[in-house]
């Protein structure tokens, strides 16, 4: 006979606290949680698709920023990509190790380090571009062109709004 079979009534110790339904609402309505969940989903998609090129989505973003914007200081690159310096440094190390970027002293400010895309980095970026485009196409296929563009534009607006810092 189970231990609880003879018990009459309910056991308050086995019930969820009264605040649990309220907390479920908080989790469901939290902007940061929703953004992180969506970011993890999209990051996994892009990382998987970019894997044959040997790049993660964050590394592709760095290469693409350097390909479009040219050399940049670590501080500027971190600002544009909305990364903290330590997170950026973590992503730069393998790119430097693999010869895709170089780090050098800024001639106009000896305290600043400049990140430059190498010729090998340009080739890697160009090789990965088609993979990245297929990830983009997959997002559009799932969300629809209009919704995907609206989502991207809204996320860029949030990312660029310094009032949320």
Tab-separated table of C-alpha atoms in Angstrom:
chain	number	residue	atom	x	y	z
A	1	UNK	CA	0.000	0.000	0.000
A	2	UNK	CA	1.488	3.407	-0.999
A	3	UNK	CA	2.515	5.622	1.877
A	4	UNK	CA	0.126	8.419	0.898
A	5	UNK	CA	-2.865	6.167	0.220
A	6	UNK	CA	-4.261	6.570	3.696
A	7	UNK	CA	-3.792	10.362	3.858
A	8	UNK	CA	-6.923	12.452	3.800
A	9	UNK	CA	-6.905	15.936	2.326
A	10	UNK	CA	-4.049	17.677	0.586
A	11	UNK	CA	-0.444	18.109	1.559
A	12	UNK	CA	0.508	21.812	1.384
A	13	UNK	CA	4.209	20.896	1.214
A	14	UNK	CA	3.622	19.202	-2.169
A	15	UNK	CA	1.684	22.105	-3.716
A	16	UNK	CA	3.193	24.853	-5.820
A	17	UNK	CA	3.597	28.170	-3.994
A	18	UNK	CA	0.846	30.710	-4.670
A	19	UNK	CA	3.187	32.991	-6.619
A	20	UNK	CA	4.046	30.364	-9.297
A	21	UNK	CA	1.239	31.350	-11.730
A	22	UNK	CA	2.314	34.996	-11.409
A	23	UNK	CA	5.935	34.046	-12.136
A	24	UNK	CA	4.867	32.066	-15.212
A	25	UNK	CA	3.311	35.280	-16.477
A	26	UNK	CA	6.535	37.173	-15.758
A	27	UNK	CA	8.596	34.648	-17.719
A	28	UNK	CA	6.157	34.694	-20.637
A	29	UNK	CA	5.988	38.511	-20.759
A	30	UNK	CA	9.689	39.302	-20.176
A	31	UNK	CA	11.232	41.139	-23.142
A	32	UNK	CA	14.766	40.051	-22.241
A	33	UNK	CA	13.785	36.390	-21.927
A	34	UNK	CA	11.922	36.446	-25.240
A	35	UNK	CA	14.857	38.162	-26.964
A	36	UNK	CA	17.375	35.688	-25.528
A	37	UNK	CA	15.260	32.683	-26.495
A	38	UNK	CA	14.877	34.006	-30.045
A	39	UNK	CA	18.587	34.863	-30.199
A	40	UNK	CA	19.554	31.345	-29.103
A	41	UNK	CA	17.240	29.828	-31.735
A	42	UNK	CA	18.603	32.029	-34.532
A	43	UNK	CA	22.213	31.640	-33.372
A	44	UNK	CA	21.863	27.854	-33.455
A	45	UNK	CA	20.455	28.060	-36.995
A	46	UNK	CA	23.231	30.325	-38.287
A	47	UNK	CA	25.994	28.460	-36.421
A	48	UNK	CA	24.818	25.175	-37.903
A	49	UNK	CA	24.656	26.541	-41.415
A	50	UNK	CA	28.009	28.375	-41.138
A	51	UNK	CA	29.788	25.352	-39.605
A	52	UNK	CA	31.101	24.011	-42.952
A	53	UNK	CA	32.970	27.321	-43.359
A	54	UNK	CA	34.520	26.884	-39.912
A	55	UNK	CA	32.836	30.012	-38.541
A	56	UNK	CA	30.337	30.783	-35.841
A	57	UNK	CA	27.719	33.477	-36.394
A	58	UNK	CA	29.545	35.946	-34.132
A	59	UNK	CA	32.770	35.439	-36.077
A	60	UNK	CA	30.934	35.900	-39.376
A	61	UNK	CA	29.464	39.147	-38.020
A	62	UNK	CA	32.964	40.401	-37.177
A	63	UNK	CA	34.331	39.473	-40.600
A	64	UNK	CA	31.373	41.078	-42.357
A	65	UNK	CA	31.700	44.301	-40.334
A	66	UNK	CA	35.395	44.507	-41.215
A	67	UNK	CA	34.682	43.661	-44.883
A	68	UNK	CA	32.107	46.450	-45.124
A	69	UNK	CA	33.529	49.043	-42.733
A	70	UNK	CA	37.255	48.447	-43.053
A	71	UNK	CA	39.719	48.313	-40.157
A	72	UNK	CA	38.320	49.342	-36.788
A	73	UNK	CA	39.525	49.741	-33.237
A	74	UNK	CA	38.470	47.069	-30.777
A	75	UNK	CA	36.337	49.664	-28.981
A	76	UNK	CA	34.598	50.720	-32.207
A	77	UNK	CA	34.031	47.120	-33.279
A	78	UNK	CA	32.579	46.276	-29.868
A	79	UNK	CA	30.290	49.326	-30.039
A	80	UNK	CA	29.022	48.572	-33.558
A	81	UNK	CA	28.414	44.882	-32.789
A	82	UNK	CA	26.986	45.668	-29.321
A	83	UNK	CA	29.477	43.359	-27.609
A	84	UNK	CA	31.497	43.908	-24.472
A	85	UNK	CA	35.255	44.032	-25.025
A	86	UNK	CA	35.892	40.698	-23.314
A	87	UNK	CA	33.257	38.933	-25.423
A	88	UNK	CA	34.707	40.485	-28.553
A	89	UNK	CA	38.217	39.457	-27.507
A	90	UNK	CA	37.025	35.869	-27.061
A	91	UNK	CA	35.704	35.891	-30.641
A	92	UNK	CA	38.773	37.615	-32.092
A	93	UNK	CA	41.358	35.133	-30.789
A	94	UNK	CA	40.486	32.228	-33.144
A	95	UNK	CA	40.130	34.639	-36.077
A	96	UNK	CA	43.622	35.979	-35.373
A	97	UNK	CA	45.025	32.482	-34.790
A	98	UNK	CA	43.631	31.360	-38.166
A	99	UNK	CA	45.102	34.386	-39.970
A	100	UNK	CA	41.710	35.911	-40.825
A	101	UNK	CA	42.395	39.183	-38.975
A	102	UNK	CA	45.385	41.043	-37.655
A	103	UNK	CA	45.588	43.151	-34.521
A	104	UNK	CA	47.862	46.159	-34.634
A	105	UNK	CA	48.588	49.364	-32.842
A	106	UNK	CA	46.643	52.371	-34.120
A	107	UNK	CA	49.238	54.870	-35.431
A	108	UNK	CA	47.095	57.829	-34.340
A	109	UNK	CA	46.452	56.459	-30.825
A	110	UNK	CA	49.110	54.126	-29.445
A	111	UNK	CA	46.713	52.918	-26.711
A	112	UNK	CA	44.185	51.676	-29.257
A	113	UNK	CA	44.307	48.320	-31.053
A	114	UNK	CA	43.084	48.155	-34.651
A	115	UNK	CA	41.477	45.033	-36.118
A	116	UNK	CA	42.082	44.485	-39.832
A	117	UNK	CA	40.680	41.842	-42.154
A	118	UNK	CA	43.435	39.927	-43.963
A	119	UNK	CA	43.249	38.667	-47.551
A	120	UNK	CA	42.657	35.194	-46.115
A	121	UNK	CA	39.856	36.680	-43.981
A	122	UNK	CA	38.269	38.251	-47.063
A	123	UNK	CA	38.366	34.875	-48.812
A	124	UNK	CA	36.812	33.157	-45.772
A	125	UNK	CA	34.093	35.813	-45.609
A	126	UNK	CA	33.321	35.424	-49.325
A	127	UNK	CA	33.240	31.626	-48.992
A	128	UNK	CA	30.883	31.822	-45.990
A	129	UNK	CA	28.613	34.456	-47.531
A	130	UNK	CA	26.571	31.922	-49.508
A	131	UNK	CA	26.024	29.834	-46.371
A	132	UNK	CA	24.933	32.934	-44.469
A	133	UNK	CA	22.527	33.788	-47.299
A	134	UNK	CA	20.964	30.332	-47.030
A	135	UNK	CA	20.378	30.957	-43.298
A	136	UNK	CA	18.762	34.276	-44.191
A	137	UNK	CA	16.583	32.516	-46.763
A	138	UNK	CA	15.513	29.937	-44.185
A	139	UNK	CA	14.405	32.662	-41.756
A	140	UNK	CA	12.394	34.314	-44.546
A	141	UNK	CA	10.857	30.963	-45.497
A	142	UNK	CA	9.683	30.415	-41.922
A	143	UNK	CA	8.571	33.952	-41.034
A	144	UNK	CA	7.696	35.396	-44.422
A	145	UNK	CA	9.585	38.230	-46.107
A	146	UNK	CA	7.586	41.063	-44.542
A	147	UNK	CA	7.642	39.702	-40.989
A	148	UNK	CA	11.336	38.789	-41.202
A	149	UNK	CA	12.221	42.308	-42.373
A	150	UNK	CA	10.035	43.887	-39.684
A	151	UNK	CA	11.607	41.692	-37.000
A	152	UNK	CA	15.137	42.567	-38.162
A	153	UNK	CA	14.328	46.276	-38.301
A	154	UNK	CA	12.760	46.269	-34.827
A	155	UNK	CA	15.670	44.331	-33.355
A	156	UNK	CA	18.129	46.788	-34.940
A	157	UNK	CA	16.151	49.666	-33.446
A	158	UNK	CA	16.400	48.096	-29.989
A	159	UNK	CA	20.107	47.310	-30.432
A	160	UNK	CA	20.873	50.891	-31.466
A	161	UNK	CA	18.858	52.604	-28.710
A	162	UNK	CA	21.386	53.761	-26.111
A	163	UNK	CA	18.546	54.597	-23.711
A	164	UNK	CA	18.324	50.864	-23.009
A	165	UNK	CA	21.966	50.651	-21.893
